[in-house]
């Protein structure tokens, strides 16, 4: 009888241990540094989710998944894009994937409310003007047609995926590493889809600017390299063959280093790009009031990522 009770007690103990480790909410078991590194990408996931939702459906998180906004302000200037049925379907798929990413991260960490996002045509126009080095007339409108929307989309997932690559070596727990690996896989696929659709149209002139699609991507990538301030981590759709895969091909439908390994960016570099002015401590661009989370807020006080993660 005693042996039976002992066996029963051991079974109950094992059950609760398994229940604990199978729980989807594991923020209490994560180091603060892992929490910070998982929360930071929420800024980009909010940005992508809203842009793709509005572009394809004409409505954003407030309609699709209001609980994920945590009461944060609605984006500025977002609207439905003029897309053909195929492209609209693809963008809608990307949109719902981004909603899933928000859910996945918030199952592990508390997160923060949606920050104020500027998705207005004027903000995209300013970015494209900076990329090409002159004021485009008429101003670039990301929602005007499919090519414009794809070019605007080129701005987003790639920045996020380089951030996941950069974060992975600094994560401590297997839970955090598994999540980031899964997010990185889908963000990379999204970027590949966008780049492939643009590559197919690489020689097409973007009306009325007399600039080809491939030239636009090159200019955008150069701008991100400049703003990031950390050398070559971004490449357009066509590169000198020496920079292509194995140094043998100019087509560059998927970007990577000399061994075709994805580039990594730090939180500082990402904020310099999405703020649009090359500084991680000066909000602007897509984040008029700044990004959120301990890492992004720390830069406003001139801390470094290392300083923040050590706190």
PDB file of C-alpha atoms in Angstrom:
ATOM      1  CA  UNK A   1       0.000   0.000   0.000  1.00  0.00           C
ATOM      2  CA  UNK A   2       2.825   2.414   0.924  1.00  0.00           C
ATOM      3  CA  UNK A   3       4.529   1.669  -2.346  1.00  0.00           C
ATOM      4  CA  UNK A   4       1.291   2.454  -4.194  1.00  0.00           C
ATOM      5  CA  UNK A   5       0.929   5.814  -2.422  1.00  0.00           C
ATOM      6  CA  UNK A   6       4.550   6.634  -3.131  1.00  0.00           C
ATOM      7  CA  UNK A   7       4.097   5.769  -6.792  1.00  0.00           C
ATOM      8  CA  UNK A   8       0.961   7.904  -6.991  1.00  0.00           C
ATOM      9  CA  UNK A   9       2.744  10.851  -5.377  1.00  0.00           C
ATOM     10  CA  UNK A  10       5.631  10.576  -7.813  1.00  0.00           C
ATOM     11  CA  UNK A  11       3.196  10.541 -10.726  1.00  0.00           C
ATOM     12  CA  UNK A  12       1.444  13.697  -9.486  1.00  0.00           C
ATOM     13  CA  UNK A  13       4.802  15.421  -8.962  1.00  0.00           C
ATOM     14  CA  UNK A  14       5.915  14.493 -12.490  1.00  0.00           C
ATOM     15  CA  UNK A  15       2.588  15.716 -13.906  1.00  0.00           C
ATOM     16  CA  UNK A  16       3.002  19.168 -12.366  1.00  0.00           C
ATOM     17  CA  UNK A  17       6.610  19.396 -13.501  1.00  0.00           C
ATOM     18  CA  UNK A  18       5.565  18.621 -17.076  1.00  0.00           C
ATOM     19  CA  UNK A  19       2.706  21.090 -16.808  1.00  0.00           C
ATOM     20  CA  UNK A  20       5.089  23.797 -15.644  1.00  0.00           C
ATOM     21  CA  UNK A  21       7.500  23.307 -18.510  1.00  0.00           C
ATOM     22  CA  UNK A  22       4.764  22.984 -21.134  1.00  0.00           C
ATOM     23  CA  UNK A  23       3.103  26.269 -20.120  1.00  0.00           C
ATOM     24  CA  UNK A  24       3.065  28.740 -23.043  1.00  0.00           C
ATOM     25  CA  UNK A  25       3.847  31.713 -20.778  1.00  0.00           C
ATOM     26  CA  UNK A  26       7.464  31.389 -19.719  1.00  0.00           C
ATOM     27  CA  UNK A  27       8.496  34.987 -19.048  1.00  0.00           C
ATOM     28  CA  UNK A  28       9.081  34.164 -15.364  1.00  0.00           C
ATOM     29  CA  UNK A  29      11.726  31.608 -16.359  1.00  0.00           C
ATOM     30  CA  UNK A  30      13.569  33.906 -18.762  1.00  0.00           C
ATOM     31  CA  UNK A  31      16.526  36.079 -17.849  1.00  0.00           C
ATOM     32  CA  UNK A  32      15.837  39.796 -18.094  1.00  0.00           C
ATOM     33  CA  UNK A  33      18.275  40.051 -21.003  1.00  0.00           C
ATOM     34  CA  UNK A  34      16.259  37.462 -22.960  1.00  0.00           C
ATOM     35  CA  UNK A  35      13.023  39.291 -22.152  1.00  0.00           C
ATOM     36  CA  UNK A  36      14.534  42.532 -23.465  1.00  0.00           C
ATOM     37  CA  UNK A  37      15.791  40.911 -26.655  1.00  0.00           C
ATOM     38  CA  UNK A  38      12.416  39.271 -27.289  1.00  0.00           C
ATOM     39  CA  UNK A  39      10.464  42.455 -26.606  1.00  0.00           C
ATOM     40  CA  UNK A  40      12.523  44.707 -28.865  1.00  0.00           C
ATOM     41  CA  UNK A  41      11.364  43.025 -32.115  1.00  0.00           C
ATOM     42  CA  UNK A  42       7.746  43.764 -31.188  1.00  0.00           C
ATOM     43  CA  UNK A  43       8.384  47.244 -32.554  1.00  0.00           C
ATOM     44  CA  UNK A  44       9.090  45.874 -36.028  1.00  0.00           C
ATOM     45  CA  UNK A  45       6.334  43.261 -35.801  1.00  0.00           C
ATOM     46  CA  UNK A  46       3.773  45.964 -34.981  1.00  0.00           C
ATOM     47  CA  UNK A  47       5.060  47.997 -37.932  1.00  0.00           C
ATOM     48  CA  UNK A  48       4.857  45.129 -40.409  1.00  0.00           C
ATOM     49  CA  UNK A  49       1.504  43.887 -39.131  1.00  0.00           C
ATOM     50  CA  UNK A  50      -0.150  47.274 -39.521  1.00  0.00           C
ATOM     51  CA  UNK A  51       1.375  47.977 -42.937  1.00  0.00           C
ATOM     52  CA  UNK A  52       0.398  44.611 -44.413  1.00  0.00           C
ATOM     53  CA  UNK A  53      -3.044  44.549 -42.792  1.00  0.00           C
ATOM     54  CA  UNK A  54      -3.975  48.003 -44.016  1.00  0.00           C
ATOM     55  CA  UNK A  55      -2.420  47.434 -47.449  1.00  0.00           C
ATOM     56  CA  UNK A  56      -4.391  44.244 -48.096  1.00  0.00           C
ATOM     57  CA  UNK A  57      -7.540  44.538 -45.964  1.00  0.00           C
ATOM     58  CA  UNK A  58      -7.982  48.259 -45.453  1.00  0.00           C
ATOM     59  CA  UNK A  59      -8.023  47.834 -41.672  1.00  0.00           C
ATOM     60  CA  UNK A  60      -5.461  47.145 -39.004  1.00  0.00           C
ATOM     61  CA  UNK A  61      -4.941  45.472 -35.651  1.00  0.00           C
ATOM     62  CA  UNK A  62      -7.766  47.441 -34.044  1.00  0.00           C
ATOM     63  CA  UNK A  63     -10.176  45.481 -36.245  1.00  0.00           C
ATOM     64  CA  UNK A  64      -8.326  42.174 -36.626  1.00  0.00           C
ATOM     65  CA  UNK A  65      -6.774  41.611 -33.181  1.00  0.00           C
ATOM     66  CA  UNK A  66      -7.451  44.606 -30.913  1.00  0.00           C
ATOM     67  CA  UNK A  67      -6.215  42.789 -27.804  1.00  0.00           C
ATOM     68  CA  UNK A  68      -2.685  42.763 -29.241  1.00  0.00           C
ATOM     69  CA  UNK A  69      -2.503  46.563 -29.405  1.00  0.00           C
ATOM     70  CA  UNK A  70      -2.742  46.831 -25.585  1.00  0.00           C
ATOM     71  CA  UNK A  71      -4.395  50.206 -26.110  1.00  0.00           C
ATOM     72  CA  UNK A  72      -1.602  51.736 -28.185  1.00  0.00           C
ATOM     73  CA  UNK A  73      -2.475  54.542 -30.646  1.00  0.00           C
ATOM     74  CA  UNK A  74      -3.617  53.725 -34.187  1.00  0.00           C
ATOM     75  CA  UNK A  75      -1.074  54.245 -36.981  1.00  0.00           C
ATOM     76  CA  UNK A  76      -0.854  57.509 -38.875  1.00  0.00           C
ATOM     77  CA  UNK A  77      -1.865  57.550 -42.534  1.00  0.00           C
ATOM     78  CA  UNK A  78      -2.278  53.824 -43.166  1.00  0.00           C
ATOM     79  CA  UNK A  79      -4.677  52.875 -45.953  1.00  0.00           C
ATOM     80  CA  UNK A  80      -5.612  50.117 -48.382  1.00  0.00           C
ATOM     81  CA  UNK A  81      -3.314  49.778 -51.374  1.00  0.00           C
ATOM     82  CA  UNK A  82      -4.395  49.427 -54.997  1.00  0.00           C
ATOM     83  CA  UNK A  83      -3.262  45.813 -55.466  1.00  0.00           C
ATOM     84  CA  UNK A  84      -4.213  43.163 -58.002  1.00  0.00           C
ATOM     85  CA  UNK A  85      -5.971  40.075 -56.549  1.00  0.00           C
ATOM     86  CA  UNK A  86      -2.842  37.892 -56.444  1.00  0.00           C
ATOM     87  CA  UNK A  87      -0.679  40.479 -54.728  1.00  0.00           C
ATOM     88  CA  UNK A  88      -3.485  41.387 -52.335  1.00  0.00           C
ATOM     89  CA  UNK A  89      -3.761  37.725 -51.350  1.00  0.00           C
ATOM     90  CA  UNK A  90      -0.004  37.432 -50.777  1.00  0.00           C
ATOM     91  CA  UNK A  91       0.091  40.594 -48.669  1.00  0.00           C
ATOM     92  CA  UNK A  92      -2.888  39.392 -46.622  1.00  0.00           C
ATOM     93  CA  UNK A  93      -0.978  36.182 -45.884  1.00  0.00           C
ATOM     94  CA  UNK A  94       2.012  38.228 -44.716  1.00  0.00           C
ATOM     95  CA  UNK A  95      -0.314  40.364 -42.610  1.00  0.00           C
ATOM     96  CA  UNK A  96      -1.832  37.448 -40.709  1.00  0.00           C
ATOM     97  CA  UNK A  97       1.634  35.949 -40.243  1.00  0.00           C
ATOM     98  CA  UNK A  98       2.699  39.174 -38.523  1.00  0.00           C
ATOM     99  CA  UNK A  99      -0.342  38.987 -36.255  1.00  0.00           C
ATOM    100  CA  UNK A 100       0.819  35.500 -35.341  1.00  0.00           C
ATOM    101  CA  UNK A 101       4.310  36.798 -34.589  1.00  0.00           C
ATOM    102  CA  UNK A 102       2.895  39.314 -32.151  1.00  0.00           C
ATOM    103  CA  UNK A 103       0.957  36.546 -30.428  1.00  0.00           C
ATOM    104  CA  UNK A 104       3.981  34.251 -30.296  1.00  0.00           C
ATOM    105  CA  UNK A 105       6.213  36.859 -28.669  1.00  0.00           C
ATOM    106  CA  UNK A 106       3.540  37.905 -26.189  1.00  0.00           C
ATOM    107  CA  UNK A 107       3.092  34.311 -25.109  1.00  0.00           C
ATOM    108  CA  UNK A 108       6.677  34.462 -23.819  1.00  0.00           C
ATOM    109  CA  UNK A 109       6.984  38.049 -22.568  1.00  0.00           C
ATOM    110  CA  UNK A 110       4.538  40.718 -21.449  1.00  0.00           C
ATOM    111  CA  UNK A 111       5.407  43.143 -24.234  1.00  0.00           C
ATOM    112  CA  UNK A 112       4.174  46.712 -24.499  1.00  0.00           C
ATOM    113  CA  UNK A 113       1.386  48.652 -26.229  1.00  0.00           C
ATOM    114  CA  UNK A 114       1.604  49.342 -29.932  1.00  0.00           C
ATOM    115  CA  UNK A 115       3.826  52.408 -30.387  1.00  0.00           C
ATOM    116  CA  UNK A 116       2.746  55.295 -32.575  1.00  0.00           C
ATOM    117  CA  UNK A 117       3.573  54.356 -36.184  1.00  0.00           C
ATOM    118  CA  UNK A 118       3.766  56.659 -39.191  1.00  0.00           C
ATOM    119  CA  UNK A 119       2.622  54.735 -42.258  1.00  0.00           C
ATOM    120  CA  UNK A 120       1.560  57.819 -44.182  1.00  0.00           C
ATOM    121  CA  UNK A 121       2.454  58.321 -47.844  1.00  0.00           C
ATOM    122  CA  UNK A 122       4.410  61.394 -46.769  1.00  0.00           C
ATOM    123  CA  UNK A 123       6.700  59.388 -44.526  1.00  0.00           C
ATOM    124  CA  UNK A 124       7.377  56.799 -47.230  1.00  0.00           C
ATOM    125  CA  UNK A 125       7.959  59.626 -49.728  1.00  0.00           C
ATOM    126  CA  UNK A 126      10.546  61.147 -47.418  1.00  0.00           C
ATOM    127  CA  UNK A 127      12.334  57.806 -47.138  1.00  0.00           C
ATOM    128  CA  UNK A 128      12.375  57.271 -50.894  1.00  0.00           C
ATOM    129  CA  UNK A 129      13.625  60.815 -51.452  1.00  0.00           C
ATOM    130  CA  UNK A 130      16.499  60.076 -49.086  1.00  0.00           C
ATOM    131  CA  UNK A 131      17.227  56.845 -50.938  1.00  0.00           C
ATOM    132  CA  UNK A 132      17.423  58.355 -54.428  1.00  0.00           C
ATOM    133  CA  UNK A 133      18.982  61.618 -53.310  1.00  0.00           C
ATOM    134  CA  UNK A 134      16.325  63.940 -54.693  1.00  0.00           C
ATOM    135  CA  UNK A 135      12.699  64.909 -54.266  1.00  0.00           C
ATOM    136  CA  UNK A 136      10.560  62.602 -56.388  1.00  0.00           C
ATOM    137  CA  UNK A 137       7.721  64.311 -58.227  1.00  0.00           C
ATOM    138  CA  UNK A 138       4.976  63.454 -57.752  1.00  0.00           C
ATOM    139  CA  UNK A 139       5.838  62.252 -54.241  1.00  0.00           C
ATOM    140  CA  UNK A 140       6.206  58.486 -53.913  1.00  0.00           C
ATOM    141  CA  UNK A 141       2.938  56.900 -52.730  1.00  0.00           C
ATOM    142  CA  UNK A 142       3.277  53.319 -51.415  1.00  0.00           C
ATOM    143  CA  UNK A 143      -0.447  52.677 -51.745  1.00  0.00           C
ATOM    144  CA  UNK A 144      -0.817  53.868 -55.353  1.00  0.00           C
ATOM    145  CA  UNK A 145      -0.117  50.559 -57.120  1.00  0.00           C
ATOM    146  CA  UNK A 146       1.420  47.117 -56.749  1.00  0.00           C
ATOM    147  CA  UNK A 147       4.991  48.022 -57.677  1.00  0.00           C
ATOM    148  CA  UNK A 148       5.058  50.962 -55.279  1.00  0.00           C
ATOM    149  CA  UNK A 149       3.647  48.779 -52.514  1.00  0.00           C
ATOM    150  CA  UNK A 150       6.245  46.064 -53.110  1.00  0.00           C
ATOM    151  CA  UNK A 151       9.025  48.641 -52.997  1.00  0.00           C
ATOM    152  CA  UNK A 152       7.639  50.012 -49.732  1.00  0.00           C
ATOM    153  CA  UNK A 153       7.410  46.431 -48.419  1.00  0.00           C
ATOM    154  CA  UNK A 154      11.075  45.954 -49.325  1.00  0.00           C
ATOM    155  CA  UNK A 155      11.809  48.412 -46.538  1.00  0.00           C
ATOM    156  CA  UNK A 156      10.415  46.246 -43.723  1.00  0.00           C
ATOM    157  CA  UNK A 157      10.902  42.449 -43.236  1.00  0.00           C
ATOM    158  CA  UNK A 158      14.589  42.500 -44.126  1.00  0.00           C
ATOM    159  CA  UNK A 159      15.381  44.914 -41.308  1.00  0.00           C
ATOM    160  CA  UNK A 160      13.556  42.655 -38.869  1.00  0.00           C
ATOM    161  CA  UNK A 161      15.264  39.470 -40.012  1.00  0.00           C
ATOM    162  CA  UNK A 162      18.748  40.980 -39.632  1.00  0.00           C
ATOM    163  CA  UNK A 163      17.722  41.959 -36.118  1.00  0.00           C
ATOM    164  CA  UNK A 164      16.765  38.358 -35.296  1.00  0.00           C
ATOM    165  CA  UNK A 165      20.098  37.149 -36.674  1.00  0.00           C
ATOM    166  CA  UNK A 166      21.861  39.697 -34.475  1.00  0.00           C
ATOM    167  CA  UNK A 167      19.864  38.830 -31.356  1.00  0.00           C
ATOM    168  CA  UNK A 168      20.265  35.050 -31.519  1.00  0.00           C
ATOM    169  CA  UNK A 169      23.880  34.778 -30.223  1.00  0.00           C
ATOM    170  CA  UNK A 170      22.983  36.935 -27.209  1.00  0.00           C
ATOM    171  CA  UNK A 171      20.025  34.823 -26.084  1.00  0.00           C
ATOM    172  CA  UNK A 172      20.576  32.532 -23.111  1.00  0.00           C
ATOM    173  CA  UNK A 173      17.572  30.215 -22.928  1.00  0.00           C
ATOM    174  CA  UNK A 174      16.501  27.501 -25.338  1.00  0.00           C
ATOM    175  CA  UNK A 175      12.942  28.893 -25.153  1.00  0.00           C
ATOM    176  CA  UNK A 176      14.051  32.279 -26.459  1.00  0.00           C
ATOM    177  CA  UNK A 177      16.362  30.761 -29.086  1.00  0.00           C
ATOM    178  CA  UNK A 178      13.608  28.489 -30.392  1.00  0.00           C
ATOM    179  CA  UNK A 179      11.187  31.385 -30.718  1.00  0.00           C
ATOM    180  CA  UNK A 180      13.679  33.615 -32.505  1.00  0.00           C
ATOM    181  CA  UNK A 181      14.658  30.793 -34.869  1.00  0.00           C
ATOM    182  CA  UNK A 182      11.014  30.304 -35.804  1.00  0.00           C
ATOM    183  CA  UNK A 183      10.384  34.007 -36.274  1.00  0.00           C
ATOM    184  CA  UNK A 184      13.558  34.395 -38.323  1.00  0.00           C
ATOM    185  CA  UNK A 185      12.555  31.565 -40.652  1.00  0.00           C
ATOM    186  CA  UNK A 186       9.236  33.191 -41.556  1.00  0.00           C
ATOM    187  CA  UNK A 187      10.616  36.748 -41.743  1.00  0.00           C
ATOM    188  CA  UNK A 188      13.303  35.467 -44.110  1.00  0.00           C
ATOM    189  CA  UNK A 189      10.690  33.759 -46.250  1.00  0.00           C
ATOM    190  CA  UNK A 190       8.623  36.949 -46.366  1.00  0.00           C
ATOM    191  CA  UNK A 191      11.633  38.932 -47.500  1.00  0.00           C
ATOM    192  CA  UNK A 192      12.419  36.300 -50.142  1.00  0.00           C
ATOM    193  CA  UNK A 193       8.867  36.462 -51.503  1.00  0.00           C
ATOM    194  CA  UNK A 194       8.986  40.251 -51.728  1.00  0.00           C
ATOM    195  CA  UNK A 195      12.420  40.211 -53.350  1.00  0.00           C
ATOM    196  CA  UNK A 196      11.372  37.522 -55.839  1.00  0.00           C
ATOM    197  CA  UNK A 197       8.305  39.497 -56.880  1.00  0.00           C
ATOM    198  CA  UNK A 198      10.460  42.584 -57.329  1.00  0.00           C
ATOM    199  CA  UNK A 199      13.208  40.647 -59.128  1.00  0.00           C
ATOM    200  CA  UNK A 200      10.659  39.490 -61.692  1.00  0.00           C
ATOM    201  CA  UNK A 201       9.976  43.179 -62.354  1.00  0.00           C
ATOM    202  CA  UNK A 202      13.588  44.314 -61.955  1.00  0.00           C
ATOM    203  CA  UNK A 203      13.897  46.030 -65.338  1.00  0.00           C
ATOM    204  CA  UNK A 204      10.507  47.762 -65.170  1.00  0.00           C
ATOM    205  CA  UNK A 205      10.588  51.526 -64.848  1.00  0.00           C
ATOM    206  CA  UNK A 206       8.731  52.832 -61.800  1.00  0.00           C
ATOM    207  CA  UNK A 207       6.416  55.464 -63.229  1.00  0.00           C
ATOM    208  CA  UNK A 208       6.919  58.342 -63.562  1.00  0.00           C
ATOM    209  CA  UNK A 209      10.447  58.434 -62.111  1.00  0.00           C
ATOM    210  CA  UNK A 210      12.542  56.812 -64.859  1.00  0.00           C
ATOM    211  CA  UNK A 211      14.114  54.562 -62.221  1.00  0.00           C
ATOM    212  CA  UNK A 212      13.928  50.785 -62.551  1.00  0.00           C
ATOM    213  CA  UNK A 213      12.689  48.521 -59.786  1.00  0.00           C
ATOM    214  CA  UNK A 214      16.184  47.040 -59.387  1.00  0.00           C
ATOM    215  CA  UNK A 215      17.729  50.504 -59.157  1.00  0.00           C
ATOM    216  CA  UNK A 216      15.216  51.469 -56.481  1.00  0.00           C
ATOM    217  CA  UNK A 217      16.134  48.424 -54.371  1.00  0.00           C
ATOM    218  CA  UNK A 218      19.814  49.249 -54.705  1.00  0.00           C
ATOM    219  CA  UNK A 219      19.219  52.815 -53.552  1.00  0.00           C
ATOM    220  CA  UNK A 220      17.096  51.660 -50.600  1.00  0.00           C
ATOM    221  CA  UNK A 221      19.740  49.165 -49.540  1.00  0.00           C
ATOM    222  CA  UNK A 222      22.466  51.793 -49.789  1.00  0.00           C
ATOM    223  CA  UNK A 223      20.396  54.108 -47.620  1.00  0.00           C
ATOM    224  CA  UNK A 224      19.966  51.407 -44.969  1.00  0.00           C
ATOM    225  CA  UNK A 225      23.702  50.698 -45.021  1.00  0.00           C
ATOM    226  CA  UNK A 226      24.376  54.391 -44.541  1.00  0.00           C
ATOM    227  CA  UNK A 227      21.847  54.856 -41.753  1.00  0.00           C
ATOM    228  CA  UNK A 228      22.876  51.652 -39.972  1.00  0.00           C
ATOM    229  CA  UNK A 229      26.453  52.899 -39.817  1.00  0.00           C
ATOM    230  CA  UNK A 230      28.004  49.423 -39.673  1.00  0.00           C
ATOM    231  CA  UNK A 231      29.198  48.773 -43.205  1.00  0.00           C
ATOM    232  CA  UNK A 232      27.700  46.500 -45.851  1.00  0.00           C
ATOM    233  CA  UNK A 233      24.699  44.606 -44.460  1.00  0.00           C
ATOM    234  CA  UNK A 234      22.186  45.284 -47.207  1.00  0.00           C
ATOM    235  CA  UNK A 235      22.149  44.529 -50.924  1.00  0.00           C
ATOM    236  CA  UNK A 236      19.779  45.259 -53.776  1.00  0.00           C
ATOM    237  CA  UNK A 237      18.408  42.809 -56.320  1.00  0.00           C
ATOM    238  CA  UNK A 238      21.365  43.113 -58.668  1.00  0.00           C
ATOM    239  CA  UNK A 239      24.962  43.408 -57.431  1.00  0.00           C
ATOM    240  CA  UNK A 240      28.445  43.304 -58.954  1.00  0.00           C
ATOM    241  CA  UNK A 241      29.161  39.576 -59.517  1.00  0.00           C
ATOM    242  CA  UNK A 242      31.929  39.726 -56.922  1.00  0.00           C
ATOM    243  CA  UNK A 243      29.252  40.378 -54.287  1.00  0.00           C
ATOM    244  CA  UNK A 244      26.867  37.689 -55.560  1.00  0.00           C
ATOM    245  CA  UNK A 245      26.651  34.063 -54.436  1.00  0.00           C
ATOM    246  CA  UNK A 246      30.152  32.514 -54.567  1.00  0.00           C
ATOM    247  CA  UNK A 247      31.315  35.720 -56.282  1.00  0.00           C
ATOM    248  CA  UNK A 248      29.951  34.409 -59.569  1.00  0.00           C
ATOM    249  CA  UNK A 249      26.539  35.924 -60.255  1.00  0.00           C
ATOM    250  CA  UNK A 250      24.916  39.341 -60.358  1.00  0.00           C
ATOM    251  CA  UNK A 251      21.364  38.234 -59.589  1.00  0.00           C
ATOM    252  CA  UNK A 252      20.722  38.678 -55.888  1.00  0.00           C
ATOM    253  CA  UNK A 253      17.181  37.555 -55.177  1.00  0.00           C
ATOM    254  CA  UNK A 254      18.270  36.592 -51.631  1.00  0.00           C
ATOM    255  CA  UNK A 255      20.783  38.828 -49.871  1.00  0.00           C
ATOM    256  CA  UNK A 256      23.722  37.428 -47.905  1.00  0.00           C
ATOM    257  CA  UNK A 257      27.422  37.801 -47.204  1.00  0.00           C
ATOM    258  CA  UNK A 258      30.283  36.222 -49.146  1.00  0.00           C
ATOM    259  CA  UNK A 259      29.146  32.779 -47.964  1.00  0.00           C
ATOM    260  CA  UNK A 260      25.451  33.574 -48.501  1.00  0.00           C
ATOM    261  CA  UNK A 261      24.893  33.790 -44.742  1.00  0.00           C
ATOM    262  CA  UNK A 262      22.385  36.383 -43.546  1.00  0.00           C
ATOM    263  CA  UNK A 263      23.742  39.651 -42.204  1.00  0.00           C
ATOM    264  CA  UNK A 264      23.178  40.582 -38.550  1.00  0.00           C
ATOM    265  CA  UNK A 265      22.170  43.941 -37.112  1.00  0.00           C
ATOM    266  CA  UNK A 266      22.134  45.229 -33.548  1.00  0.00           C
ATOM    267  CA  UNK A 267      19.190  47.093 -32.000  1.00  0.00           C
ATOM    268  CA  UNK A 268      21.146  50.326 -32.412  1.00  0.00           C
ATOM    269  CA  UNK A 269      21.504  49.782 -36.144  1.00  0.00           C
ATOM    270  CA  UNK A 270      17.843  48.904 -36.544  1.00  0.00           C
ATOM    271  CA  UNK A 271      16.656  52.025 -34.744  1.00  0.00           C
ATOM    272  CA  UNK A 272      19.010  54.202 -36.801  1.00  0.00           C
ATOM    273  CA  UNK A 273      17.281  52.846 -39.902  1.00  0.00           C
ATOM    274  CA  UNK A 274      13.639  52.941 -38.827  1.00  0.00           C
ATOM    275  CA  UNK A 275      14.051  56.373 -37.210  1.00  0.00           C
ATOM    276  CA  UNK A 276      15.400  57.527 -40.567  1.00  0.00           C
ATOM    277  CA  UNK A 277      18.179  59.806 -39.327  1.00  0.00           C
ATOM    278  CA  UNK A 278      21.055  57.496 -38.462  1.00  0.00           C
ATOM    279  CA  UNK A 279      20.674  57.931 -34.689  1.00  0.00           C
ATOM    280  CA  UNK A 280      19.266  55.414 -32.244  1.00  0.00           C
ATOM    281  CA  UNK A 281      18.459  58.188 -29.762  1.00  0.00           C
ATOM    282  CA  UNK A 282      16.422  60.496 -32.031  1.00  0.00           C
ATOM    283  CA  UNK A 283      12.891  59.172 -32.690  1.00  0.00           C
ATOM    284  CA  UNK A 284      11.356  59.852 -36.082  1.00  0.00           C
ATOM    285  CA  UNK A 285      10.597  58.119 -39.353  1.00  0.00           C
ATOM    286  CA  UNK A 286       8.266  55.190 -38.771  1.00  0.00           C
ATOM    287  CA  UNK A 287       8.305  55.837 -34.991  1.00  0.00           C
ATOM    288  CA  UNK A 288       7.506  59.523 -34.365  1.00  0.00           C
ATOM    289  CA  UNK A 289       7.496  59.053 -30.575  1.00  0.00           C
ATOM    290  CA  UNK A 290      10.182  56.389 -30.562  1.00  0.00           C
ATOM    291  CA  UNK A 291      10.134  52.616 -30.246  1.00  0.00           C
ATOM    292  CA  UNK A 292       9.285  50.914 -26.948  1.00  0.00           C
ATOM    293  CA  UNK A 293      10.811  48.306 -24.646  1.00  0.00           C
ATOM    294  CA  UNK A 294      13.782  48.623 -22.286  1.00  0.00           C
ATOM    295  CA  UNK A 295      16.351  48.531 -25.076  1.00  0.00           C
ATOM    296  CA  UNK A 296      14.760  51.243 -27.224  1.00  0.00           C
ATOM    297  CA  UNK A 297      13.978  53.446 -24.212  1.00  0.00           C
ATOM    298  CA  UNK A 298      17.513  53.007 -22.930  1.00  0.00           C
ATOM    299  CA  UNK A 299      18.949  54.593 -26.063  1.00  0.00           C
ATOM    300  CA  UNK A 300      16.986  57.755 -25.303  1.00  0.00           C
ATOM    301  CA  UNK A 301      19.244  58.039 -22.229  1.00  0.00           C
ATOM    302  CA  UNK A 302      22.361  57.269 -24.281  1.00  0.00           C
ATOM    303  CA  UNK A 303      22.839  53.753 -22.907  1.00  0.00           C
ATOM    304  CA  UNK A 304      24.257  51.021 -25.149  1.00  0.00           C
ATOM    305  CA  UNK A 305      22.679  47.613 -25.691  1.00  0.00           C
ATOM    306  CA  UNK A 306      25.350  46.050 -23.483  1.00  0.00           C
ATOM    307  CA  UNK A 307      24.618  48.529 -20.680  1.00  0.00           C
ATOM    308  CA  UNK A 308      20.876  47.842 -20.906  1.00  0.00           C
ATOM    309  CA  UNK A 309      21.177  44.046 -20.944  1.00  0.00           C
ATOM    310  CA  UNK A 310      23.455  44.143 -17.887  1.00  0.00           C
ATOM    311  CA  UNK A 311      20.955  46.121 -15.798  1.00  0.00           C
TER     312      UNK A 311
END
